[in-house]
Tab-separated table of C-alpha atoms and ligand atoms in Angstrom:
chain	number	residue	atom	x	y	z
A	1	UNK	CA	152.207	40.650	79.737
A	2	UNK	CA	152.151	44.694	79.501
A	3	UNK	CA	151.203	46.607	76.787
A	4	UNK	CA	154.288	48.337	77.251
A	5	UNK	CA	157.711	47.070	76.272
A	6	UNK	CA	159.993	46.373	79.239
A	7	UNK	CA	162.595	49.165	78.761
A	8	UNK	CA	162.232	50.077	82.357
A	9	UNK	CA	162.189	48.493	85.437
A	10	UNK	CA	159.469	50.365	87.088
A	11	UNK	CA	158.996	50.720	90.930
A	12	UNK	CA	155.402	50.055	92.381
A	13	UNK	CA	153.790	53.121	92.591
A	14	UNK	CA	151.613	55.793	89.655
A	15	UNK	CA	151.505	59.188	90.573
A	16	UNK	CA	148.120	61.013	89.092
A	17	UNK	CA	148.900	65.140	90.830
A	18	UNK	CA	151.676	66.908	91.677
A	19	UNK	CA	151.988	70.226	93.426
A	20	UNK	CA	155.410	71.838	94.068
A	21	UNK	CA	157.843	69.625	95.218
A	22	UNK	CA	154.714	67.092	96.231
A	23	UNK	CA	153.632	63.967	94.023
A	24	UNK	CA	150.321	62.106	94.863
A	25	UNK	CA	149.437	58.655	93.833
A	26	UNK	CA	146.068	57.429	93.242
A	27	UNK	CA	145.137	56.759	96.630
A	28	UNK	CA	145.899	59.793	97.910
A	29	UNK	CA	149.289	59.021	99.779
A	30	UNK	CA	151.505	62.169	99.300
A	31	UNK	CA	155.265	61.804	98.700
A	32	UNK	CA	158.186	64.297	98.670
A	33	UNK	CA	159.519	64.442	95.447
A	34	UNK	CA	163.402	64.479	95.499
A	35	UNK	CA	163.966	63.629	91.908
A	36	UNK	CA	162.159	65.925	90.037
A	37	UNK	CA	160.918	63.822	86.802
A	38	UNK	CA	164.922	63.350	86.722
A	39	UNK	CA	165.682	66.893	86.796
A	40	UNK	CA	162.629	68.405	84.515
A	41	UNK	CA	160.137	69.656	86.667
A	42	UNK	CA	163.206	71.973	88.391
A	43	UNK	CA	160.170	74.604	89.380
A	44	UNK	CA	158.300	72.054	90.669
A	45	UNK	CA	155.068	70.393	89.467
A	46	UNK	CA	152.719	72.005	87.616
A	47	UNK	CA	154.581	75.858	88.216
A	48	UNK	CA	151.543	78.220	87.820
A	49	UNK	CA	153.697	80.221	85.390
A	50	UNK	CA	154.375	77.486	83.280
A	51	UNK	CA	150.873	76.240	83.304
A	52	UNK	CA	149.558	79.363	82.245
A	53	UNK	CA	152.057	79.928	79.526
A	54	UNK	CA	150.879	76.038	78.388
A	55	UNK	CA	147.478	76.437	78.412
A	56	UNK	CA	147.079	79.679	76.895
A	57	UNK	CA	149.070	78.731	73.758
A	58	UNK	CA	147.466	75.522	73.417
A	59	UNK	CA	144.306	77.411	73.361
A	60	UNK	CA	145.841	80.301	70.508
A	61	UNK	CA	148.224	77.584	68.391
A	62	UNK	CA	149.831	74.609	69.755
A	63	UNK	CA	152.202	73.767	65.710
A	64	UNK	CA	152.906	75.011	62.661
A	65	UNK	CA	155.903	73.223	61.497
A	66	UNK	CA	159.477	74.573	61.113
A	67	UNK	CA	158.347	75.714	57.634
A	68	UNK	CA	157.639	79.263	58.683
A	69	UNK	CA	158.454	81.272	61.265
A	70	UNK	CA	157.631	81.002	64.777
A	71	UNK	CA	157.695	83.873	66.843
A	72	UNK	CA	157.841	82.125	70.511
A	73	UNK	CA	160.687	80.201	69.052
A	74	UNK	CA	162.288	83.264	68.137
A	75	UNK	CA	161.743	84.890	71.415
A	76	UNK	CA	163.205	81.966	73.221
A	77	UNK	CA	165.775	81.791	71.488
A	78	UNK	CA	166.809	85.585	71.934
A	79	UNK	CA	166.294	84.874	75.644
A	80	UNK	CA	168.955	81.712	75.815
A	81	UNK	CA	170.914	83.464	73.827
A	82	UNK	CA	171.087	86.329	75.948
A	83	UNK	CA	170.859	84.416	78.985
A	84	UNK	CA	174.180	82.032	77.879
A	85	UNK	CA	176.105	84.263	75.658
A	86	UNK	CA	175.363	81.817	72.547
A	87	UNK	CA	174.922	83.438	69.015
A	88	UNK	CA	172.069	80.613	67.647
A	89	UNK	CA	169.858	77.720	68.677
A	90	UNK	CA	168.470	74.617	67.297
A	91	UNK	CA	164.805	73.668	69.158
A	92	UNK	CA	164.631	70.033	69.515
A	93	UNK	CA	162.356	67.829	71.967
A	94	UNK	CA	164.858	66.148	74.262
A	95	UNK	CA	168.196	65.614	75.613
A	96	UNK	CA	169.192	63.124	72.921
A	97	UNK	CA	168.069	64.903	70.334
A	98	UNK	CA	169.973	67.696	71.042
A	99	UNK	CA	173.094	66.208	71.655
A	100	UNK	CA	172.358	64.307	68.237
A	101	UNK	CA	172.178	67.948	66.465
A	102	UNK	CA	175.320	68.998	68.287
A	103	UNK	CA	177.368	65.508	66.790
A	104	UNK	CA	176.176	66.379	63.544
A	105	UNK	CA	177.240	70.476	64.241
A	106	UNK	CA	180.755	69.814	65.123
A	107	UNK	CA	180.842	67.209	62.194
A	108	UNK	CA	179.830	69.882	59.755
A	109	UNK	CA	181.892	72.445	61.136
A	110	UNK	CA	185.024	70.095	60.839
A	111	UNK	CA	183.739	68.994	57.364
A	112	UNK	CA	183.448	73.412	56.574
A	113	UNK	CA	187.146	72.900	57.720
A	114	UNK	CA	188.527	70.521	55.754
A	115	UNK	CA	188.706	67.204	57.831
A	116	UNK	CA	188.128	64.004	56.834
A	117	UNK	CA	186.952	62.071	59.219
A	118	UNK	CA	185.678	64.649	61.828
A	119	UNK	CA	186.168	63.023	65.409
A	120	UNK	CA	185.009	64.059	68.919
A	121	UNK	CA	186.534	63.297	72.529
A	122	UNK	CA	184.436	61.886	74.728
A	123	UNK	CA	184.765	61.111	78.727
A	124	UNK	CA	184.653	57.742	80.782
A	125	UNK	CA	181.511	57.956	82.876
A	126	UNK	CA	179.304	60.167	80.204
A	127	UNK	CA	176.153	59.852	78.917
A	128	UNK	CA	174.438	61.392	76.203
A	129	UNK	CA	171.172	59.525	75.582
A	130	UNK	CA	170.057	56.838	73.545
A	131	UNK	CA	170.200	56.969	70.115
A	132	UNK	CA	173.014	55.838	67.698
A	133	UNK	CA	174.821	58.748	67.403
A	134	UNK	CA	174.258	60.080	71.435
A	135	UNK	CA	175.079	56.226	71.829
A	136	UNK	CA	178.265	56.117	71.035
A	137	UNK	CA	179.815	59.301	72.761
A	138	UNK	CA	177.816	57.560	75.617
A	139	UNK	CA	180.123	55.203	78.192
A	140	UNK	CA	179.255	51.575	79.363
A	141	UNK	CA	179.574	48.649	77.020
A	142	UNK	CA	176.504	47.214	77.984
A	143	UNK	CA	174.409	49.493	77.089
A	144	UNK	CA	176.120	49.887	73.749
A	145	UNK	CA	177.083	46.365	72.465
A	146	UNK	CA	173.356	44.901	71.649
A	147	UNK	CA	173.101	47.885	69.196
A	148	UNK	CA	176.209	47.801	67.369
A	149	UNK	CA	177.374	48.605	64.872
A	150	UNK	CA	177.370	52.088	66.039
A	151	UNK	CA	178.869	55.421	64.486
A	152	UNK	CA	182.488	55.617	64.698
A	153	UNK	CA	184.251	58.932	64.845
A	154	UNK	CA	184.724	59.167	68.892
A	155	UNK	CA	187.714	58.957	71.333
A	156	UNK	CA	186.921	58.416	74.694
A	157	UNK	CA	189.209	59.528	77.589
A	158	UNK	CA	189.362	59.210	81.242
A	159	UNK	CA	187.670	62.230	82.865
A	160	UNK	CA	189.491	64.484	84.664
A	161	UNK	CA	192.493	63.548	83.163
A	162	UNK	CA	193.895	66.855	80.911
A	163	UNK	CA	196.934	64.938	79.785
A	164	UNK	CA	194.784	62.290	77.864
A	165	UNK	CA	193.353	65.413	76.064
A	166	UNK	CA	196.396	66.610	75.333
A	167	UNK	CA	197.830	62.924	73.817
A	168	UNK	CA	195.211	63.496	71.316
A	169	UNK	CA	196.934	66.865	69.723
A	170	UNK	CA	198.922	64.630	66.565
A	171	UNK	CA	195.324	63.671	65.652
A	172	UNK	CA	194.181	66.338	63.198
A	173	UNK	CA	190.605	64.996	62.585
A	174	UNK	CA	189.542	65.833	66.132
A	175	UNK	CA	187.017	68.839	66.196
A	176	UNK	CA	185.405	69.158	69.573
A	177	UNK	CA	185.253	67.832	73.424
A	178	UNK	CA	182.454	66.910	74.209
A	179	UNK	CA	181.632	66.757	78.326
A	180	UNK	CA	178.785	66.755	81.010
A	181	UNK	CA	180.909	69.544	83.624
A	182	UNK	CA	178.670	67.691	85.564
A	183	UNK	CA	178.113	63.733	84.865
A	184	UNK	CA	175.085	62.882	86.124
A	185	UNK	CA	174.380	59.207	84.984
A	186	UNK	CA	177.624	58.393	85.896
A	187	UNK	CA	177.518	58.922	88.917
A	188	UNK	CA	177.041	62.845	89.961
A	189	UNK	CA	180.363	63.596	89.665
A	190	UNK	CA	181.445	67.199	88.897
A	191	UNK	CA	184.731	67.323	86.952
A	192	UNK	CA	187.815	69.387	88.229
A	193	UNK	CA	187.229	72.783	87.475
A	194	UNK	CA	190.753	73.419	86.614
A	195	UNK	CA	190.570	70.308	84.099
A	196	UNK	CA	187.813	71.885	82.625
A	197	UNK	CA	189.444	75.209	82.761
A	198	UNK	CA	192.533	73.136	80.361
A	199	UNK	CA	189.750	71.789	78.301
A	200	UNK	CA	189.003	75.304	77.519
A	201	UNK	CA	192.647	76.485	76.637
A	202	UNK	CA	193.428	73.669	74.900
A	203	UNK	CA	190.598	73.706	72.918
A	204	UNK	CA	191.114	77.641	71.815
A	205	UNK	CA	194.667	76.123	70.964
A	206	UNK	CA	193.798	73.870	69.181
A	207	UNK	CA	191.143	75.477	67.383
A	208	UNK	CA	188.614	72.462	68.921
A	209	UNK	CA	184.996	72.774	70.074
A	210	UNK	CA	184.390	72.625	73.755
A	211	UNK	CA	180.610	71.539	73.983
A	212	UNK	CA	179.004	71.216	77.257
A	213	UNK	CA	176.168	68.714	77.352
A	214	UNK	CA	173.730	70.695	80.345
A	215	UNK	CA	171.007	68.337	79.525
A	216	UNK	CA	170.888	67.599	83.594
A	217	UNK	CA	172.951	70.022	84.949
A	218	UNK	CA	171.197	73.232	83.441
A	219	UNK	CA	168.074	75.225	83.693
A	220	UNK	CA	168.732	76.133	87.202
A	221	UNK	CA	169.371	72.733	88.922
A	222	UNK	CA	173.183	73.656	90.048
A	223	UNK	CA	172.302	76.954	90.934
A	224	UNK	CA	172.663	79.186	87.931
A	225	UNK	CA	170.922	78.950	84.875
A	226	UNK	CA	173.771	77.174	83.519
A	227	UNK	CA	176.493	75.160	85.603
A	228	UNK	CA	179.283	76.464	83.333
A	229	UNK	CA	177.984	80.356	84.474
A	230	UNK	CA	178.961	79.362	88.300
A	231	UNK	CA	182.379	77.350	86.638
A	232	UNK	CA	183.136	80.280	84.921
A	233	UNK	CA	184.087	78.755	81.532
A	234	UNK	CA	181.646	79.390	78.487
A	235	UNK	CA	181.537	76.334	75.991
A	236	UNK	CA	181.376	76.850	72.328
A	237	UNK	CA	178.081	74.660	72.054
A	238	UNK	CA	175.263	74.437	74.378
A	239	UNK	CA	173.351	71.223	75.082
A	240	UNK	CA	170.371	71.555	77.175
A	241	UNK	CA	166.545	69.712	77.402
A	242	UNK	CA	165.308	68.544	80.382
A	243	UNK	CA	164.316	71.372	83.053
A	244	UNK	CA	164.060	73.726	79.999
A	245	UNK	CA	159.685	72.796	79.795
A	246	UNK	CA	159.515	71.757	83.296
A	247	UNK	CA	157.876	68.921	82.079
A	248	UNK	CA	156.390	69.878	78.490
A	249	UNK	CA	159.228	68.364	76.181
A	250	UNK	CA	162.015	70.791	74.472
A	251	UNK	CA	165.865	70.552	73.574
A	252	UNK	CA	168.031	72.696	72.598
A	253	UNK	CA	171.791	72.848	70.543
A	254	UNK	CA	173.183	76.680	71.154
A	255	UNK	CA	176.488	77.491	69.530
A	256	UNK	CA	178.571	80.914	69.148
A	257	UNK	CA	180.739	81.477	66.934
A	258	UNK	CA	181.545	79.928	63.750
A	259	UNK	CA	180.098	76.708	64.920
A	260	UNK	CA	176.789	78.692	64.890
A	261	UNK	CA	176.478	79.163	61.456
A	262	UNK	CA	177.732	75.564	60.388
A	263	UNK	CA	174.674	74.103	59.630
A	264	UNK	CA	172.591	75.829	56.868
A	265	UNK	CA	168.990	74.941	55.449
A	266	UNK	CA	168.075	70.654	55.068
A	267	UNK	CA	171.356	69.758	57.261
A	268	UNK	CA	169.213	68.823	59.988
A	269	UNK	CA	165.620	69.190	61.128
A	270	UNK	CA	162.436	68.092	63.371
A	271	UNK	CA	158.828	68.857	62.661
A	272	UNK	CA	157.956	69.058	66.322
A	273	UNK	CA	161.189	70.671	67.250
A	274	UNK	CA	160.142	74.567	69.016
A	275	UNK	CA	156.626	74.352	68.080
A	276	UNK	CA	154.808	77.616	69.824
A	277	UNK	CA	153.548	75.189	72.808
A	278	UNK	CA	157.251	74.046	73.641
A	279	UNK	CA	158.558	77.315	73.509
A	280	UNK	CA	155.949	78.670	75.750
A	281	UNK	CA	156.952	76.560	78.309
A	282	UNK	CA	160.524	77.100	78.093
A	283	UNK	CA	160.187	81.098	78.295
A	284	UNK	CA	157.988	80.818	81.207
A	285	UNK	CA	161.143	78.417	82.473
A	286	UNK	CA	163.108	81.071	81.479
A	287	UNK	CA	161.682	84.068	83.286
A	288	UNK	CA	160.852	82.413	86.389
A	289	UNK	CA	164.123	81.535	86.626
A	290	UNK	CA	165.617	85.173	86.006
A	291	UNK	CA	162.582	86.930	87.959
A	292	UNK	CA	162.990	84.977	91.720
A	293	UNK	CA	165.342	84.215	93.971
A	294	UNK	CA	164.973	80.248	92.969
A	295	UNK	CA	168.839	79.960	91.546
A	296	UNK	CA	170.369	81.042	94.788
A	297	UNK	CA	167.884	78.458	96.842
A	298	UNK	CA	169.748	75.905	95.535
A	299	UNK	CA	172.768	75.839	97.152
A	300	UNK	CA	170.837	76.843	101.058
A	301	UNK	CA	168.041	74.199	100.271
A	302	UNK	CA	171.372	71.432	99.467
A	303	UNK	CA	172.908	72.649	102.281
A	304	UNK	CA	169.612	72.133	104.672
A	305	UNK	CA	169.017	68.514	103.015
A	306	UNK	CA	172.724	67.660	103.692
A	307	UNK	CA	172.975	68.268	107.118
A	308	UNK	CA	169.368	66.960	107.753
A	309	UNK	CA	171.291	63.949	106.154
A	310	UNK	CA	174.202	63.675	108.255
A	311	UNK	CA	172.142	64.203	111.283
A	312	UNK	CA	169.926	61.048	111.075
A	313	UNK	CA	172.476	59.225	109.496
A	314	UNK	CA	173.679	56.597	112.577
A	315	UNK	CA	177.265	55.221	110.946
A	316	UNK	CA	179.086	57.332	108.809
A	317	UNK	CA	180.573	54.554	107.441
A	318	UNK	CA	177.668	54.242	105.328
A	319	UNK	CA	178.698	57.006	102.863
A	320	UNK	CA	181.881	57.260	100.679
A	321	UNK	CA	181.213	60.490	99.581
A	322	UNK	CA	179.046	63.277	98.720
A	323	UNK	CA	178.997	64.924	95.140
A	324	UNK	CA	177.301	67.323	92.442
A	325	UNK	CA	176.732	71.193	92.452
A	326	UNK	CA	173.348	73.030	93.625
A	327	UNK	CA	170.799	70.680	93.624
A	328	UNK	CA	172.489	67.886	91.873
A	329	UNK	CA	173.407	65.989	94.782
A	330	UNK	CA	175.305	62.242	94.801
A	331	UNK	CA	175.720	60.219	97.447
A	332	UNK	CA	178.049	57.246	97.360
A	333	UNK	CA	177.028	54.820	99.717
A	334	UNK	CA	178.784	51.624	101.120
A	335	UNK	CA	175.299	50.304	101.903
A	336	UNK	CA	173.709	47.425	100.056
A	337	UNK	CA	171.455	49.440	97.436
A	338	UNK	CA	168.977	46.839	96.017
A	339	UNK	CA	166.191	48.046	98.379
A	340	UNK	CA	167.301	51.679	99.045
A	341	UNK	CA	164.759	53.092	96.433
A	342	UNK	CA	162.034	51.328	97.536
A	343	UNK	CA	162.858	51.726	101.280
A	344	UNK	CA	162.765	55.533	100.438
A	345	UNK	CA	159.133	55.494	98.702
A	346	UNK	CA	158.209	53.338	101.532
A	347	UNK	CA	159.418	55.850	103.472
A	348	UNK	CA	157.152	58.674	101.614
A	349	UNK	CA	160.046	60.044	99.281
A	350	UNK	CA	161.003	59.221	95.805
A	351	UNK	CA	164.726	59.372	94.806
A	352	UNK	CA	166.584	57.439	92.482
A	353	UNK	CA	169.853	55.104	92.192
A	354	UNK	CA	172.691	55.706	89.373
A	355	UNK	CA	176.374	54.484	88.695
A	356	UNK	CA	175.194	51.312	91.117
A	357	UNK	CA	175.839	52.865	94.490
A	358	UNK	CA	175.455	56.723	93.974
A	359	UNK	CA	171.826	58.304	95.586
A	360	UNK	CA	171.068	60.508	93.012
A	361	UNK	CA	168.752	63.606	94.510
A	362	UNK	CA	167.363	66.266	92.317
A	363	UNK	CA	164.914	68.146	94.303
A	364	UNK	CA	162.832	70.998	92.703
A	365	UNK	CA	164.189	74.640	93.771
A	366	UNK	CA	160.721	75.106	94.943
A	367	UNK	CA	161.176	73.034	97.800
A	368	UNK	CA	160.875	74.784	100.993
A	369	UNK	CA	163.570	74.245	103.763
A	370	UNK	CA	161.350	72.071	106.266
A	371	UNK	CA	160.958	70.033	102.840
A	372	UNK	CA	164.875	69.968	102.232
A	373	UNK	CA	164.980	68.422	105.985
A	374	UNK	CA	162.466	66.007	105.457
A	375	UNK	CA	163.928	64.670	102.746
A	376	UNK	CA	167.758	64.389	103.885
A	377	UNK	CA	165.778	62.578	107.198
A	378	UNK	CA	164.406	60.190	105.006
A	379	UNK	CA	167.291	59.302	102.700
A	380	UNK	CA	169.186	58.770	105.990
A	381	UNK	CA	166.933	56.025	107.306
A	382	UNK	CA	166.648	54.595	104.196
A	383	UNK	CA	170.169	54.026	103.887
A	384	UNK	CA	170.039	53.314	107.899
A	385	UNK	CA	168.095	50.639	107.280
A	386	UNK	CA	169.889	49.271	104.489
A	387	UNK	CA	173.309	49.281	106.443
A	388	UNK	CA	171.020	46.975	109.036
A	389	UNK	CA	170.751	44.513	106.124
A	390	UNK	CA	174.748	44.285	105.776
A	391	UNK	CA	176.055	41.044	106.008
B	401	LIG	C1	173.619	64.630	80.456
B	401	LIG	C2	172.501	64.014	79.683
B	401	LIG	N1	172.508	64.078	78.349
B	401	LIG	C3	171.515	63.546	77.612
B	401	LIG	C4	170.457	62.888	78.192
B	401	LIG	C5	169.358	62.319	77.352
B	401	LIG	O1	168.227	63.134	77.456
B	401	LIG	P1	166.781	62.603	77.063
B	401	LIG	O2	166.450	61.469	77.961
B	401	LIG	O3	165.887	63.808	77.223
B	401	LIG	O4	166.830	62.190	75.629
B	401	LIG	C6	170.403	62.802	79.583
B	401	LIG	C7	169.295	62.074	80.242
B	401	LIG	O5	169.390	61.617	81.357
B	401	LIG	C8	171.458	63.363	80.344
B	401	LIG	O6	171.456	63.292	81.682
């Protein structure tokens, strides 16, 4: 029996070093890492900016406590917000919690405006993270029911469907939409620009929040900072984690507007939430990102792994279809997918499975373009061999 619970079913193999977009295990096998820590480490492993940035404020003052100020979380802060267009930011430690503090924003800011039951819309296919409250705007029954009762005060519609939205208006407790533009756990699906273009316009109608969960679709990974810069349509609330440390956890809940001010002092809180350490990280994250040339890589290096893909790929047939933004890349496949992961590792590259049958790739926008081949070339004989094992 492990020492540690079973919450994940965990493929064969511990990494100890990681360079770039290369992960080592322990005896010194090297393997081309096409998932990124699940989208975190989006400069790659152990960026020498980011490292730096760590280790030098670990050395000067790693905590204080939200108590006082905290003048890397200020600085980081002025840098999102400049970067995004957001007024204010709550520091957090991870996806969850930061879509947690947005929940509890757009129920204070429909509480500061009079509703009774405050209620947000929520997609098919989303996911927000684990706890209660990120729970329940999350999709899938089965990974809700064994924890319920869970917090009411959610719709959920089908994505991509604007008219669903708009068979909500007679409600007048609803204060927000709340979407991935990009759904990553379910599936890698980007929604319809133009439906999230109606989102937008029918939230400023309607005086609703439009809050865009970039937990795995920002800091970089679709080729801007921020997938909604490249969509062209600014939310009202910000939810991002994830790539923000490249590895060294931090969350984050920006808002503009009134929604910004909406929660005042003891409405919500963390003690470990932008500690100097975390914020270190994420302005190194920051700054690389803004000083190189990494955000426009993304969409060559997907391009590069794509038609590496196609090229070694023997029957078409094998993929439904190909999805994401940047370096958020799906791919449906028709393929048995039991062994697919473990085929790839076998293989030398670690990718991941989501939604059942969707590839999920997240490569670091370090990776160079040889890497970007080698990877697509693997990924196809994976799933080449797994369309062998086809009944
Ligand atoms: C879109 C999205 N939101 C929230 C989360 C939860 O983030 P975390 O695991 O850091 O709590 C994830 C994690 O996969 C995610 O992809």
């Amino acid at each position: 029996m492990s020492v540690i619970m079973p919450t994940y079913k965990r493929l064969p193999v511990a990494f100890v070093r990681g360079r770039g977009a290369t992960l080592w295990d322990a005896r010194g096998r090297a393997y081309l890492d096409g998932l990124s820590g699940i989208a975190v480490t989006n400069l790659g492993h152990c960026h020498p900016r980011v490292t730096q940035a760590v280790v030098e404020q670990a050395a000067e003052l790693a905590h204080t406590s939200n108590l006082f100020r905290i003048p890397g979380q200020e600085q980081l802060g002025a840098e999102l917000t400049s970067a995004t267009g957001m007024d204010a930011v709550f520091f957090c430690n991870s996806g969850t919690e930061a879509n947690e503090a947005a929940i509890k924003l757009a129920r204070r800011h429909g509480h500061n405006r009079g509703l009774g039951q405050p209620t947000i819309v929520v997609l098919e296919g989303a996911f927000h993270g684990r706890s209660l409250g990120a729970l329940a705007a999350t999709a899938g029954e089965k990974m809700k029911t064994p924890f319920a009762p869970l917090p009411s005060g959610f719709l959920r519609v089908p994505r991509d469907d604007l008219q669903a939205v708009h068979d909500l208006t007679s409600n007048r407790d609803i204060v927000a939409v709340l979407v991935e533009p990009v759904q990553g756990e379910g599936g890698v699906r980007l929604l319809d620009p133009d439906y999230l273009q109606g989102l937008r316009t029918l939230c400023d109608d309607q005086g609703w929040l439009l809050m865009f969960d970039e937990v795995q679709s920002g800091n970089g990974r679709c080729g801007a900072l921020y997938a909604f810069q490249r969509l062209q349509i600014a939310p009202d609330v910000l939810i991002t984690a994830k790539g923000l440390g490249n590895g060294y956890p931090i969350g984050a809940c920006m808002a503009r507007g009134a929604a910004s001010q909406a929660l005042g002092a003891g409405d919500h809180g963390t003690t470990f939430g932008g500690s100097p350490l975390a914020c270190a990280a994420g302005s190194a994250v920051i700054n690389t990102l803004a000083d190189s040339a990494l955000l426009s890589s993304a969409d060559v290096l997907r391009e590069q792994l794509l038609s590496s893909f196609r090229a070694h790929l023997v029957d078409a047939a094998s993929v439904a279809e190909v999805r994401g933004l940047g370096l958020m890349i799906g791919i449906e496949v028709t393929v048995p997918t039991e062994n697919l992961v473990t085929a790839a590792l076998e293989l030398g590259v670690v990718i991941n499975l989501t939604a059942g049958n969707t590839l999920r790739l997240l490569p670091p926008l370090v990776m160079s373009a040889a890497e970007a081949e080698q990877l697509g070339k693997a990924v196809a004989e994976a799933v080449n061999r797994a369309s062998e094992e086809t009944p």
